[in-house]
mmCIF file of C-alpha atoms in Angstrom:
data_model
loop_
_atom_site.group_PDB
_atom_site.id
_atom_site.type_symbol
_atom_site.label_atom_id
_atom_site.label_comp_id
_atom_site.label_asym_id
_atom_site.label_seq_id
_atom_site.Cartn_x
_atom_site.Cartn_y
_atom_site.Cartn_z
ATOM 1 C CA MET A 1 -15.199 -46.945 55.253
ATOM 2 C CA ALA A 2 -12.919 -48.496 52.640
ATOM 3 C CA ASP A 3 -9.775 -46.984 51.179
ATOM 4 C CA VAL A 4 -9.901 -44.678 48.169
ATOM 5 C CA ALA A 5 -7.217 -43.775 45.642
ATOM 6 C CA GLY A 6 -6.151 -40.745 43.647
ATOM 7 C CA ILE A 7 -4.268 -41.276 40.397
ATOM 8 C CA ASP A 8 -2.248 -38.937 38.210
ATOM 9 C CA GLY A 9 -0.264 -39.488 35.061
ATOM 10 C CA CYS A 10 3.487 -39.035 35.498
ATOM 11 C CA LYS A 11 6.756 -39.571 33.665
ATOM 12 C CA GLY A 12 6.962 -43.152 34.900
ATOM 13 C CA GLY A 13 3.383 -43.979 33.921
ATOM 14 C CA TRP A 14 0.725 -43.664 36.619
ATOM 15 C CA LEU A 15 1.130 -42.518 40.209
ATOM 16 C CA ALA A 16 -1.472 -43.865 42.630
ATOM 17 C CA LEU A 17 -1.929 -42.611 46.193
ATOM 18 C CA THR A 18 -4.083 -44.783 48.440
ATOM 19 C CA LEU A 19 -5.834 -42.977 51.279
ATOM 20 C CA SER A 20 -7.183 -44.751 54.352
ATOM 21 C CA ALA A 21 -10.516 -43.947 55.970
ATOM 22 C CA ALA A 22 -8.591 -42.174 58.740
ATOM 23 C CA GLY A 23 -6.858 -39.912 56.232
ATOM 24 C CA HIS A 24 -3.439 -41.546 56.314
ATOM 25 C CA VAL A 25 -1.500 -42.126 53.111
ATOM 26 C CA ARG A 26 -1.457 -45.915 53.051
ATOM 27 C CA ASP A 27 0.592 -46.328 49.893
ATOM 28 C CA VAL A 28 2.154 -44.484 46.956
ATOM 29 C CA ALA A 29 3.013 -46.489 43.864
ATOM 30 C CA VAL A 30 4.198 -45.690 40.343
ATOM 31 C CA VAL A 31 3.440 -48.242 37.636
ATOM 32 C CA PRO A 32 4.110 -48.012 33.888
ATOM 33 C CA ARG A 33 0.680 -49.227 32.755
ATOM 34 C CA TRP A 34 -2.863 -48.627 34.021
ATOM 35 C CA ARG A 35 -3.575 -52.362 34.096
ATOM 36 C CA GLU A 36 -0.748 -52.816 36.606
ATOM 37 C CA LEU A 37 -2.439 -50.679 39.260
ATOM 38 C CA ASP A 38 -3.257 -52.834 42.291
ATOM 39 C CA LEU A 39 -6.254 -51.001 43.740
ATOM 40 C CA ASP A 40 -8.894 -53.720 44.085
ATOM 41 C CA GLY A 41 -9.401 -52.867 47.751
ATOM 42 C CA CYS A 42 -10.357 -49.257 47.044
ATOM 43 C CA ALA A 43 -13.985 -48.220 46.996
ATOM 44 C CA MET A 44 -13.394 -45.325 44.585
ATOM 45 C CA LEU A 45 -10.657 -44.261 42.166
ATOM 46 C CA ALA A 46 -10.318 -40.644 41.055
ATOM 47 C CA VAL A 47 -7.994 -39.873 38.158
ATOM 48 C CA ASP A 48 -6.667 -36.634 36.712
ATOM 49 C CA MET A 49 -7.226 -37.633 33.109
ATOM 50 C CA PRO A 50 -10.158 -37.129 30.714
ATOM 51 C CA ILE A 51 -12.830 -39.828 30.692
ATOM 52 C CA GLY A 52 -15.422 -39.564 27.945
ATOM 53 C CA LEU A 53 -14.454 -37.823 24.712
ATOM 54 C CA SER A 54 -16.635 -35.737 22.437
ATOM 55 C CA ASP A 55 -16.999 -36.463 18.743
ATOM 56 C CA SER A 56 -16.415 -32.774 18.041
ATOM 57 C CA GLY A 57 -16.305 -29.524 19.930
ATOM 58 C CA PRO A 58 -15.545 -28.857 23.597
ATOM 59 C CA ARG A 59 -16.925 -30.867 26.488
ATOM 60 C CA ALA A 60 -19.412 -29.009 28.685
ATOM 61 C CA CYS A 61 -17.542 -30.123 31.816
ATOM 62 C CA ASP A 62 -14.321 -28.458 30.643
ATOM 63 C CA ILE A 63 -16.117 -25.195 29.883
ATOM 64 C CA ALA A 64 -17.738 -25.281 33.329
ATOM 65 C CA ALA A 65 -14.422 -26.106 35.022
ATOM 66 C CA ARG A 66 -12.752 -23.031 33.531
ATOM 67 C CA ARG A 67 -15.626 -20.873 34.785
ATOM 68 C CA HIS A 68 -15.126 -22.202 38.300
ATOM 69 C CA LEU A 69 -11.423 -21.371 38.380
ATOM 70 C CA PRO A 70 -10.064 -17.845 38.927
ATOM 71 C CA LYS A 71 -8.138 -15.906 36.341
ATOM 72 C CA GLY A 72 -4.641 -17.303 36.198
ATOM 73 C CA ARG A 73 -5.691 -20.906 36.776
ATOM 74 C CA LYS A 74 -8.217 -21.335 33.953
ATOM 75 C CA SER A 75 -5.495 -22.479 31.555
ATOM 76 C CA SER A 76 -4.950 -25.578 33.711
ATOM 77 C CA VAL A 77 -8.124 -26.977 32.117
ATOM 78 C CA PHE A 78 -7.149 -27.920 28.571
ATOM 79 C CA ALA A 79 -9.378 -29.295 25.833
ATOM 80 C CA PRO A 80 -8.810 -33.068 25.468
ATOM 81 C CA PRO A 81 -8.636 -34.675 22.022
ATOM 82 C CA CYS A 82 -11.883 -35.626 20.376
ATOM 83 C CA ARG A 83 -12.422 -39.355 20.011
ATOM 84 C CA ALA A 84 -11.342 -39.547 16.370
ATOM 85 C CA MET A 85 -7.966 -38.013 17.252
ATOM 86 C CA LEU A 86 -7.024 -41.076 19.303
ATOM 87 C CA GLY A 87 -6.448 -42.891 16.033
ATOM 88 C CA CYS A 88 -3.957 -40.313 14.752
ATOM 89 C CA ARG A 89 -0.229 -40.991 14.702
ATOM 90 C CA THR A 90 1.110 -37.448 15.024
ATOM 91 C CA TRP A 91 0.116 -34.088 16.483
ATOM 92 C CA ALA A 92 -0.004 -32.606 12.978
ATOM 93 C CA GLU A 93 -2.416 -35.287 11.795
ATOM 94 C CA ALA A 94 -4.670 -34.790 14.827
ATOM 95 C CA ASN A 95 -4.543 -31.012 14.454
ATOM 96 C CA VAL A 96 -5.565 -31.155 10.788
ATOM 97 C CA LEU A 97 -8.371 -33.580 11.663
ATOM 98 C CA GLY A 98 -9.754 -31.162 14.225
ATOM 99 C CA ARG A 99 -9.455 -28.061 12.070
ATOM 100 C CA THR A 100 -11.096 -29.688 9.068
ATOM 101 C CA GLY A 101 -13.857 -31.017 11.309
ATOM 102 C CA ASP A 102 -15.249 -28.411 13.694
ATOM 103 C CA GLY A 103 -12.460 -25.897 13.172
ATOM 104 C CA THR A 104 -10.751 -26.661 16.481
ATOM 105 C CA GLY A 105 -7.269 -28.130 16.563
ATOM 106 C CA ILE A 106 -5.452 -29.707 19.481
ATOM 107 C CA SER A 107 -2.735 -28.281 21.721
ATOM 108 C CA HIS A 108 0.625 -29.972 22.052
ATOM 109 C CA GLN A 109 -0.116 -30.454 25.768
ATOM 110 C CA ALA A 110 -3.289 -32.378 25.028
ATOM 111 C CA TRP A 111 -1.597 -34.406 22.309
ATOM 112 C CA ASN A 112 1.267 -35.353 24.628
ATOM 113 C CA LEU A 113 -1.293 -36.847 26.998
ATOM 114 C CA SER A 114 -3.100 -38.777 24.257
ATOM 115 C CA PRO A 115 -1.246 -42.082 24.899
ATOM 116 C CA LYS A 116 -2.465 -42.076 28.513
ATOM 117 C CA ILE A 117 -5.945 -40.925 27.483
ATOM 118 C CA ARG A 118 -6.021 -43.778 24.950
ATOM 119 C CA GLU A 119 -4.835 -46.251 27.593
ATOM 120 C CA LEU A 120 -7.447 -45.152 30.123
ATOM 121 C CA ASP A 121 -10.194 -45.090 27.500
ATOM 122 C CA ALA A 122 -9.442 -48.720 26.631
ATOM 123 C CA ALA A 123 -9.715 -49.720 30.294
ATOM 124 C CA ILE A 124 -12.982 -47.909 31.095
ATOM 125 C CA ASP A 125 -16.567 -48.681 30.173
ATOM 126 C CA PRO A 126 -19.847 -47.203 31.476
ATOM 127 C CA ALA A 127 -20.039 -49.840 34.225
ATOM 128 C CA THR A 128 -16.506 -49.380 35.563
ATOM 129 C CA GLN A 129 -16.937 -45.612 35.424
ATOM 130 C CA ASP A 130 -19.104 -45.888 38.523
ATOM 131 C CA ARG A 131 -15.867 -46.648 40.403
ATOM 132 C CA VAL A 132 -13.401 -44.613 38.315
ATOM 133 C CA ARG A 133 -14.179 -40.894 38.107
ATOM 134 C CA GLU A 134 -12.498 -37.996 36.356
ATOM 135 C CA VAL A 135 -11.259 -35.298 38.738
ATOM 136 C CA HIS A 136 -9.444 -32.023 38.142
ATOM 137 C CA PRO A 137 -7.019 -31.339 41.023
ATOM 138 C CA GLU A 138 -7.056 -27.552 40.566
ATOM 139 C CA LEU A 139 -10.801 -27.546 41.256
ATOM 140 C CA VAL A 140 -10.159 -29.552 44.422
ATOM 141 C CA PHE A 141 -7.404 -27.188 45.553
ATOM 142 C CA GLN A 142 -9.462 -24.108 44.784
ATOM 143 C CA ARG A 143 -12.380 -25.583 46.749
ATOM 144 C CA LEU A 144 -10.044 -26.262 49.683
ATOM 145 C CA HIS A 145 -8.744 -22.721 49.291
ATOM 146 C CA GLY A 146 -12.285 -21.637 50.069
ATOM 147 C CA LEU A 147 -12.686 -19.362 47.071
ATOM 148 C CA THR A 148 -14.145 -20.183 43.664
ATOM 149 C CA GLY A 149 -15.346 -18.173 40.724
ATOM 150 C CA PRO A 150 -13.958 -15.462 38.458
ATOM 151 C CA GLY A 151 -13.162 -13.028 41.279
ATOM 152 C CA SER A 152 -11.407 -15.433 43.623
ATOM 153 C CA THR A 153 -7.698 -15.437 44.419
ATOM 154 C CA PRO A 154 -5.702 -17.999 42.418
ATOM 155 C CA LEU A 155 -3.135 -20.253 44.019
ATOM 156 C CA PRO A 156 0.463 -19.887 42.785
ATOM 157 C CA SER A 157 1.559 -22.246 40.018
ATOM 158 C CA LYS A 158 1.904 -25.814 41.224
ATOM 159 C CA LYS A 159 5.348 -25.919 39.605
ATOM 160 C CA SER A 160 6.634 -23.214 41.947
ATOM 161 C CA THR A 161 7.947 -23.698 45.478
ATOM 162 C CA ALA A 162 5.218 -21.417 46.828
ATOM 163 C CA GLY A 163 2.546 -23.279 44.880
ATOM 164 C CA ARG A 164 3.649 -26.673 46.138
ATOM 165 C CA ALA A 165 3.831 -25.404 49.717
ATOM 166 C CA ALA A 166 0.342 -23.881 49.492
ATOM 167 C CA ARG A 167 -1.162 -27.088 48.119
ATOM 168 C CA LEU A 168 0.612 -29.260 50.678
ATOM 169 C CA ALA A 169 -0.738 -27.047 53.463
ATOM 170 C CA LEU A 170 -4.282 -27.283 52.094
ATOM 171 C CA LEU A 171 -4.065 -31.077 51.897
ATOM 172 C CA GLU A 172 -2.763 -31.324 55.451
ATOM 173 C CA ILE A 173 -5.505 -29.005 56.731
ATOM 174 C CA ALA A 174 -8.001 -31.261 54.934
ATOM 175 C CA GLY A 175 -6.742 -34.149 57.055
ATOM 176 C CA ILE A 176 -4.267 -36.028 54.879
ATOM 177 C CA ALA A 177 -1.375 -37.219 57.043
ATOM 178 C CA GLY A 178 2.049 -38.420 55.929
ATOM 179 C CA LEU A 179 2.547 -36.401 52.738
ATOM 180 C CA PRO A 180 5.921 -34.770 53.541
ATOM 181 C CA GLU A 181 7.516 -38.185 54.079
ATOM 182 C CA ARG A 182 6.054 -39.470 50.833
ATOM 183 C CA LEU A 183 7.290 -36.421 48.959
ATOM 184 C CA ALA A 184 10.800 -36.916 50.320
ATOM 185 C CA ALA A 185 10.829 -40.556 49.187
ATOM 186 C CA LEU A 186 9.353 -39.895 45.733
ATOM 187 C CA PRO A 187 11.658 -41.126 42.934
ATOM 188 C CA ARG A 188 12.144 -37.983 40.829
ATOM 189 C CA LYS A 189 13.017 -40.009 37.722
ATOM 190 C CA LEU A 190 9.465 -41.376 37.743
ATOM 191 C CA ALA A 191 7.326 -38.571 39.180
ATOM 192 C CA GLN A 192 7.465 -34.971 40.375
ATOM 193 C CA PRO A 193 6.129 -33.443 43.611
ATOM 194 C CA ASP A 194 3.143 -31.872 41.861
ATOM 195 C CA ASP A 195 2.157 -35.331 40.546
ATOM 196 C CA LEU A 196 1.931 -36.607 44.118
ATOM 197 C CA LEU A 197 0.040 -33.535 45.327
ATOM 198 C CA ASP A 198 -2.406 -33.839 42.429
ATOM 199 C CA ALA A 199 -2.941 -37.532 43.225
ATOM 200 C CA ALA A 200 -3.616 -36.605 46.857
ATOM 201 C CA ALA A 201 -6.186 -34.032 45.748
ATOM 202 C CA CYS A 202 -7.820 -36.685 43.584
ATOM 203 C CA ALA A 203 -7.926 -39.037 46.586
ATOM 204 C CA LEU A 204 -9.724 -36.350 48.595
ATOM 205 C CA ALA A 205 -12.252 -36.021 45.773
ATOM 206 C CA ALA A 206 -12.687 -39.801 45.731
ATOM 207 C CA ARG A 207 -13.439 -39.689 49.469
ATOM 208 C CA ALA A 208 -15.963 -36.900 48.907
ATOM 209 C CA ILE A 209 -17.658 -38.901 46.144
ATOM 210 C CA VAL A 210 -18.036 -41.886 48.476
ATOM 211 C CA GLU A 211 -19.381 -39.630 51.235
ATOM 212 C CA GLY A 212 -21.775 -37.851 48.876
ATOM 213 C CA THR A 213 -20.244 -34.404 49.411
ATOM 214 C CA ALA A 214 -18.432 -34.013 46.064
ATOM 215 C CA LYS A 215 -19.466 -31.551 43.386
ATOM 216 C CA ARG A 216 -19.835 -32.380 39.700
ATOM 217 C CA LEU A 217 -19.548 -30.417 36.487
ATOM 218 C CA PRO A 218 -21.477 -29.696 34.390
ATOM 219 C CA ASP A 219 -24.372 -28.813 36.653
ATOM 220 C CA GLY A 220 -27.567 -30.732 36.117
ATOM 221 C CA PRO A 221 -29.285 -33.974 37.131
ATOM 222 C CA LEU A 222 -26.736 -36.591 38.188
ATOM 223 C CA GLU A 223 -28.739 -39.285 36.407
ATOM 224 C CA ASP A 224 -28.603 -37.491 33.047
ATOM 225 C CA PRO A 225 -25.030 -36.342 32.322
ATOM 226 C CA PRO A 226 -23.641 -35.776 28.813
ATOM 227 C CA ARG A 227 -22.313 -39.036 27.356
ATOM 228 C CA ASP A 228 -19.903 -39.776 24.554
ATOM 229 C CA ALA A 229 -20.237 -42.259 21.696
ATOM 230 C CA ARG A 230 -19.182 -45.122 23.980
ATOM 231 C CA GLY A 231 -21.715 -44.187 26.640
ATOM 232 C CA LEU A 232 -19.064 -42.758 28.978
ATOM 233 C CA ARG A 233 -20.150 -39.839 31.127
ATOM 234 C CA MET A 234 -18.351 -36.583 30.317
ATOM 235 C CA GLU A 235 -18.115 -35.046 33.786
ATOM 236 C CA ILE A 236 -15.532 -33.685 36.204
ATOM 237 C CA TRP A 237 -15.778 -34.219 39.976
ATOM 238 C CA PHE A 238 -14.181 -32.214 42.755
#
């Protein structure tokens, strides 16, 4: 089986973790631009960034993702900008656009990610989306945790020492080898530990997609997912 990769946005641009078929971390790289990622040898790429943007209103996959996460972790799923907002120059402009449209503005968190969302959107089309899938790491971690749904126990915040330790343990139990060494060598000016752990979770999801064991939101026929104006599937895998 070929390598797979998990990708997360970070301060330095994009962090990519390549995972071998045996579960070893083959490489960790941080590049400033998506087009500079050297992942041609990977069978599947899984990225923690929205792919497919609605014209207005929330995406069904985001609503479903929040339902799958326990109380305390639901806020990790934020509403991405609608497609028209990508053309805005400021948060205020995008917020007014949303509120005068369907009455929904945009959070500062979502707006701060809009440059990366715009960059990824420009690089993806319906054909390449077969190899590049949207993943939400918290869904992966909660699935590894063995508990999902409103009544399940949430993991501690990934920004906390306890949260990072819990996620690292789950990834190691899942068979990923070599993460502590990679964390120790991570350049903190470019990326943080939770960026690497999220990328590793995405890589696990990429492996599951290749193996046919991954789950997808929203529920429904895989051949008929919601699509945006560009024909991109609006779905989250884990």
